[in-house]
Amino acid sequence: MSRPASPARRRFLGQSAGVALLLGVQASGAIAALAGNGAQEPAAGDFVPNAFIRIGTDGRVTLVSKQPEIGQGIKTSLPMVLAEELEVDWKSVRVVQGDLNPIYGSQGAGGSTSTPTNYDNFHRLGATARTMLVRAAAQTWNVPVAECHAADGAVVHGASGRKLGYGALVRAASALPVPDAKEVVPKDPATYRLLGTRVGGVDNALVVSGQPLFGIDTRLPGMLYATYVKCPVPGGRPVEANLDAIKRMPGVKAAFLVEGTENLNGLRPGVAIVADSTWNAFRARKNLKVTWDEGEGARHSWSGFLAAAQAASGQPGAAVMRKDGDVDAALAGAARTVEANYVYPFISHASMEPQNCTAWFKPLEGTLELWAPTQNPGAGQALVSTTFNIPKDKILLHITRSGGGFGRRLSSDFIVEAAAIAQKVKAPVKLTWMREDDLQHDHFRAGGFHFLRGGVDDHGKVVAWHDHFVTFANRVEKKESDGGSASVLQPGSGGNLSGDEFPGRWLANCLIEQTPLECRIPMGPWRAPGSNVFAWVFHSFIDELAHAAGRDPLAFRLDLLGDNDLVAGTGERGVPYNVGRMRNVLKAVAEKSGWGQRKFARGQGAGIAFHFSHRGYVAEVAEVTVSKEGRLRVDRVVVVADIGAQIVNLSGAENQVQGSVIDGLSTLMYPALDIDKGRIVQSNFHDYALLRMPDTPTTIETHFLKTDYPVTGLGEPVFPPLAPAVCNAIFAATGKRVRELPLSKADLSWS
């Protein structure tokens, strides 16, 4: 990881960039283009049908993983697709991480998009390479192609039993033209031998043995180490600092102010300290004294936001996201009505590896080389380019493994900070954030306030739904059509409620409105953005309506979903909702969990919830025990997910489900950030708690429904239903309804 790419690899990647679009869709034309510009030199001796596959004369198969690996297992699963089509033994495959390069197409990892974006393309790429190898063997033997097939890294002639390993076919295959896409036939899924099996992560052995894989492990000759101090109040800037005193401290090489920008999610103003070790940089930081201009953000507090939200709830929303029928009239005529306020706080991503980036600026060449644990390398490169006016082709970004992401590393502030520091020193420099930086200068999941009203009729059907969502927003400059700009309030990531959010399209009388609260708090994508809190709010309130109607929560939900198989999306961002798929997972989770078949003692109960997000349909049942003193134990969670026609890596998929359940429970129970005078109060894990091993669910059952739909991702969609399922189970066990997060604030005791 610390070594620059070899000249041959640099030449291959650079000269191949012209066929990036071809490689992103199909292999057609790629070989001719590569051969024409010398990328496939005879001395290399490899068969390189596209940018992702390389086969040596020794038969060794090397596959490139282009997406960032953040623990979701994509470095294993996508190469598995290539290996399946290539008909090679997975144990003989070597997987390498690709750097940022346009030849690979999209390289982001977020929103559970990596699998659906690449799955079909990777089948075609692998099948194209296999087709060329089979044709090379047929030509070698002078037999019809139809008599040959690939198996176990070789091509076999069925009639004679002759066999040629891929290594022996490298030269012949390299000389062939890329077949037309119509001539390439991917494998029948019924014949898959690798996909759908349990395969361990390609880096597992290295991870558990502590090998240097992560961004924070980067080492370069002559490297320096940096820390970056920002104003405790986001948006503030340094006025002066005791830089001369800091420069005299042991090991300190430089200390300087960074002007920064107004972008809360970009290069914020601060103070950089560069030293000969991370320890010396951090030690000098403890002696740093800065006078800050804290700006308008110093007026913010959570108590102030709460008061503002309550005041806004009594007024019409600033924006109407959906208005169907007459909600007030329907509520007036309802047999029973329910009103409830749901509140959730700002929280941090708290990934285990703090933000870090290594940067090396070379002024003579005008180039910048970066090593970063990023989920969005293209955005990082773009932010650096626009901030410092460095052409993108002068910025080389190496993608390292990330120690957790959860959406945090979709932002690139830590990358642009490292780039700013590197331009001031004449050596490679690694910037490492302290844990306090990570918690207090995160791009947070926005807090929110939902003021809900709902009504049911005499038959127990929902007749009215009203949600006034008070959210958080930053003021940004937007360009207008006439070339000017205007200042607008832009809700934070996950803080903008769609009018299509369930049950918005299902009801005759529905009002969904939204009011933004302006703040100077940076916000960013957080695992299953929006859905991670909307599911808790809406599926908890649906449960409230079910109990108000005196109906079984499962039957109530099935009735609410209705009989249509597809509900069309509305508006600019509308997404069709496959009701049939959701009904099926809901019925399946009821069957797998034994819903309604067990009589629980007081203090025990089951809750159910479902949610559609990030193309996945998921339903969950949670069973809990709550002691009389209010101690919660989650005994069992049953998950049924429909993510399409194929599970790529069953081991990875189960890991994703279990991780989502545990992460969802942790987020439900503990984390919360308080804001006082614009500052985040919490600083480290002593006051920002996360779930510990003894509190994890006793049992997590995972079930997948294989359906005839495109393959989708799994990192996001399992997360949202967990919180409402647990809270609904708590109500069933104790009669207490949880309407504020985190759960640790609630008194669950009963008698």
GROMACS .gro file of N, CA and C in nm, residues 264-332:
model
  207
  264LEU      N    1  -1.915   2.405   0.498
  264LEU     CA    2  -1.914   2.331   0.625
  264LEU      C    3  -1.871   2.187   0.606
  265ASN      N    4  -1.888   2.133   0.485
  265ASN     CA    5  -1.850   1.994   0.459
  265ASN      C    6  -1.721   1.984   0.380
  266GLY      N    7  -1.650   2.094   0.368
  266GLY     CA    8  -1.524   2.093   0.295
  266GLY      C    9  -1.409   2.132   0.384
  267LEU      N   10  -1.322   2.220   0.334
  267LEU     CA   11  -1.204   2.263   0.410
  267LEU      C   12  -1.244   2.376   0.504
  268ARG      N   13  -1.271   2.340   0.629
  268ARG     CA   14  -1.304   2.442   0.728
  268ARG      C   15  -1.175   2.504   0.783
  269PRO      N   16  -1.180   2.632   0.819
  269PRO     CA   17  -1.059   2.699   0.872
  269PRO      C   18  -1.008   2.629   0.997
  270GLY      N   19  -0.876   2.634   1.018
  270GLY     CA   20  -0.821   2.568   1.136
  270GLY      C   21  -0.673   2.593   1.152
  271VAL      N   22  -0.614   2.514   1.242
  271VAL     CA   23  -0.472   2.524   1.273
  271VAL      C   24  -0.409   2.387   1.251
  272ALA      N   25  -0.303   2.383   1.171
  272ALA     CA   26  -0.232   2.258   1.142
  272ALA      C   27  -0.104   2.251   1.223
  273ILE      N   28  -0.077   2.134   1.278
  273ILE     CA   29   0.050   2.106   1.346
  273ILE      C   30   0.111   1.984   1.280
  274VAL      N   31   0.236   1.996   1.236
  274VAL     CA   32   0.307   1.887   1.169
  274VAL      C   33   0.428   1.850   1.253
  275ALA      N   34   0.446   1.718   1.276
  275ALA     CA   35   0.555   1.672   1.363
  275ALA      C   36   0.617   1.545   1.306
  276ASP      N   37   0.717   1.496   1.378
  276ASP     CA   38   0.786   1.375   1.333
  276ASP      C   39   0.717   1.248   1.378
  277SER      N   40   0.607   1.260   1.453
  277SER     CA   41   0.527   1.144   1.493
  277SER      C   42   0.388   1.194   1.527
  278THR      N   43   0.292   1.103   1.521
  278THR     CA   44   0.156   1.138   1.561
  278THR      C   45   0.152   1.176   1.708
  279TRP      N   46   0.229   1.106   1.790
  279TRP     CA   47   0.233   1.136   1.935
  279TRP      C   48   0.279   1.279   1.959
  280ASN      N   49   0.386   1.321   1.892
  280ASN     CA   50   0.435   1.456   1.913
  280ASN      C   51   0.338   1.561   1.859
  281ALA      N   52   0.270   1.529   1.751
  281ALA     CA   53   0.170   1.622   1.698
  281ALA      C   54   0.055   1.639   1.797
  282PHE      N   55   0.007   1.526   1.853
  282PHE     CA   56  -0.102   1.532   1.950
  282PHE      C   57  -0.057   1.601   2.080
  283ARG      N   58   0.068   1.575   2.120
  283ARG     CA   59   0.118   1.637   2.243
  283ARG      C   60   0.128   1.789   2.227
  284ALA      N   61   0.173   1.833   2.112
  284ALA     CA   62   0.181   1.976   2.087
  284ALA      C   63   0.041   2.038   2.083
  285ARG      N   64  -0.052   1.963   2.030
  285ARG     CA   65  -0.190   2.012   2.021
  285ARG      C   66  -0.247   2.046   2.159
  286LYS      N   67  -0.210   1.969   2.261
  286LYS     CA   68  -0.261   1.994   2.396
  286LYS      C   69  -0.216   2.129   2.449
  287ASN      N   70  -0.107   2.183   2.393
  287ASN     CA   71  -0.056   2.312   2.438
  287ASN      C   72  -0.098   2.427   2.346
  288LEU      N   73  -0.177   2.394   2.244
  288LEU     CA   74  -0.220   2.495   2.149
  288LEU      C   75  -0.326   2.586   2.213
  289LYS      N   76  -0.308   2.716   2.197
  289LYS     CA   77  -0.405   2.814   2.245
  289LYS      C   78  -0.449   2.898   2.125
  290VAL      N   79  -0.581   2.895   2.099
  290VAL     CA   80  -0.635   2.962   1.981
  290VAL      C   81  -0.745   3.058   2.023
  291THR      N   82  -0.744   3.176   1.966
  291THR     CA   83  -0.856   3.268   1.978
  291THR      C   84  -0.945   3.248   1.856
  292TRP      N   85  -1.072   3.212   1.882
  292TRP     CA   86  -1.164   3.177   1.774
  292TRP      C   87  -1.269   3.286   1.753
  293ASP      N   88  -1.300   3.310   1.630
  293ASP     CA   89  -1.421   3.383   1.594
  293ASP      C   90  -1.528   3.276   1.570
  294GLU      N   91  -1.615   3.258   1.668
  294GLU     CA   92  -1.706   3.144   1.665
  294GLU      C   93  -1.823   3.161   1.569
  295GLY      N   94  -1.857   3.282   1.534
  295GLY     CA   95  -1.963   3.304   1.436
  295GLY      C   96  -2.102   3.280   1.491
  296GLU      N   97  -2.199   3.274   1.399
  296GLU     CA   98  -2.340   3.263   1.436
  296GLU      C   99  -2.374   3.130   1.501
  297GLY      N  100  -2.297   3.027   1.470
  297GLY     CA  101  -2.328   2.895   1.524
  297GLY      C  102  -2.321   2.887   1.674
  298ALA      N  103  -2.253   2.981   1.740
  298ALA     CA  104  -2.239   2.977   1.887
  298ALA      C  105  -2.372   2.996   1.958
  299ARG      N  106  -2.475   3.038   1.886
  299ARG     CA  107  -2.606   3.057   1.948
  299ARG      C  108  -2.688   2.929   1.954
  300HIS      N  109  -2.641   2.823   1.889
  300HIS     CA  110  -2.720   2.700   1.880
  300HIS      C  111  -2.717   2.621   2.011
  301SER      N  112  -2.832   2.560   2.043
  301SER     CA  113  -2.840   2.464   2.153
  301SER      C  114  -2.955   2.369   2.123
  302TRP      N  115  -2.945   2.247   2.176
  302TRP     CA  116  -3.053   2.151   2.153
  302TRP      C  117  -3.183   2.198   2.217
  303SER      N  118  -3.173   2.257   2.334
  303SER     CA  119  -3.294   2.306   2.400
  303SER      C  120  -3.360   2.416   2.317
  304GLY      N  121  -3.278   2.499   2.253
  304GLY     CA  122  -3.332   2.603   2.167
  304GLY      C  123  -3.400   2.545   2.044
  305PHE      N  124  -3.336   2.442   1.985
  305PHE     CA  125  -3.396   2.377   1.870
  305PHE      C  126  -3.530   2.312   1.908
  306LEU      N  127  -3.535   2.249   2.025
  306LEU     CA  128  -3.657   2.184   2.069
  306LEU      C  129  -3.770   2.286   2.084
  307ALA      N  130  -3.739   2.400   2.145
  307ALA     CA  131  -3.840   2.504   2.163
  307ALA      C  132  -3.887   2.557   2.027
  308ALA      N  133  -3.794   2.576   1.935
  308ALA     CA  134  -3.831   2.625   1.802
  308ALA      C  135  -3.918   2.525   1.729
  309ALA      N  136  -3.888   2.396   1.744
  309ALA     CA  137  -3.967   2.292   1.679
  309ALA      C  138  -4.109   2.289   1.734
  310GLN      N  139  -4.121   2.300   1.865
  310GLN     CA  140  -4.254   2.300   1.926
  310GLN      C  141  -4.335   2.420   1.881
  311ALA      N  142  -4.269   2.536   1.867
  311ALA     CA  143  -4.338   2.654   1.818
  311ALA      C  144  -4.382   2.635   1.673
  312ALA      N  145  -4.296   2.576   1.592
  312ALA     CA  146  -4.328   2.555   1.451
  312ALA      C  147  -4.442   2.455   1.433
  313SER      N  148  -4.455   2.360   1.525
  313SER     CA  149  -4.557   2.257   1.511
  313SER      C  150  -4.698   2.313   1.516
  314GLY      N  151  -4.714   2.429   1.579
  314GLY     CA  152  -4.845   2.490   1.588
  314GLY      C  153  -4.881   2.574   1.467
  315GLN      N  154  -4.789   2.582   1.369
  315GLN     CA  155  -4.811   2.661   1.248
  315GLN      C  156  -4.812   2.568   1.126
  316PRO      N  157  -4.868   2.615   1.015
  316PRO     CA  158  -4.859   2.535   0.893
  316PRO      C  159  -4.713   2.513   0.854
  317GLY      N  160  -4.685   2.400   0.792
  317GLY     CA  161  -4.549   2.370   0.750
  317GLY      C  162  -4.500   2.467   0.644
  318ALA      N  163  -4.370   2.487   0.640
  318ALA     CA  164  -4.312   2.577   0.540
  318ALA      C  165  -4.327   2.521   0.399
  319ALA      N  166  -4.330   2.388   0.386
  319ALA     CA  167  -4.345   2.324   0.256
  319ALA      C  168  -4.440   2.206   0.271
  320VAL      N  169  -4.527   2.189   0.173
  320VAL     CA  170  -4.619   2.076   0.172
  320VAL      C  171  -4.561   1.971   0.077
  321MET      N  172  -4.530   1.855   0.131
  321MET     CA  173  -4.472   1.749   0.051
  321MET      C  174  -4.581   1.662  -0.014
  322ARG      N  175  -4.696   1.654   0.054
  322ARG     CA  176  -4.809   1.578  -0.001
  322ARG      C  177  -4.938   1.628   0.063
  323LYS      N  178  -5.042   1.642  -0.020
  323LYS     CA  179  -5.173   1.679   0.033
  323LYS      C  180  -5.280   1.608  -0.048
  324ASP      N  181  -5.341   1.509   0.013
  324ASP     CA  182  -5.451   1.435  -0.049
  324ASP      C  183  -5.573   1.445   0.041
  325GLY      N  184  -5.688   1.476  -0.015
  325GLY     CA  185  -5.812   1.478   0.061
  325GLY      C  186  -5.816   1.589   0.164
  326ASP      N  187  -5.894   1.567   0.270
  326ASP     CA  188  -5.913   1.665   0.376
  326ASP      C  189  -5.884   1.596   0.510
  327VAL      N  190  -5.764   1.614   0.560
  327VAL     CA  191  -5.721   1.544   0.681
  327VAL      C  192  -5.802   1.590   0.801
  328ASP      N  193  -5.824   1.719   0.816
  328ASP     CA  194  -5.897   1.769   0.933
  328ASP      C  195  -6.038   1.713   0.939
  329ALA      N  196  -6.106   1.710   0.825
  329ALA     CA  197  -6.242   1.655   0.822
  329ALA      C  198  -6.242   1.506   0.853
  330ALA      N  199  -6.142   1.435   0.798
  330ALA     CA  200  -6.134   1.290   0.823
  330ALA      C  201  -6.106   1.261   0.970
  331LEU      N  202  -6.020   1.341   1.033
  331LEU     CA  203  -5.992   1.322   1.175
  331LEU      C  204  -6.115   1.352   1.259
  332ALA      N  205  -6.191   1.455   1.219
  332ALA     CA  206  -6.311   1.490   1.295
  332ALA      C  207  -6.414   1.378   1.289
   0.00000   0.00000   0.00000
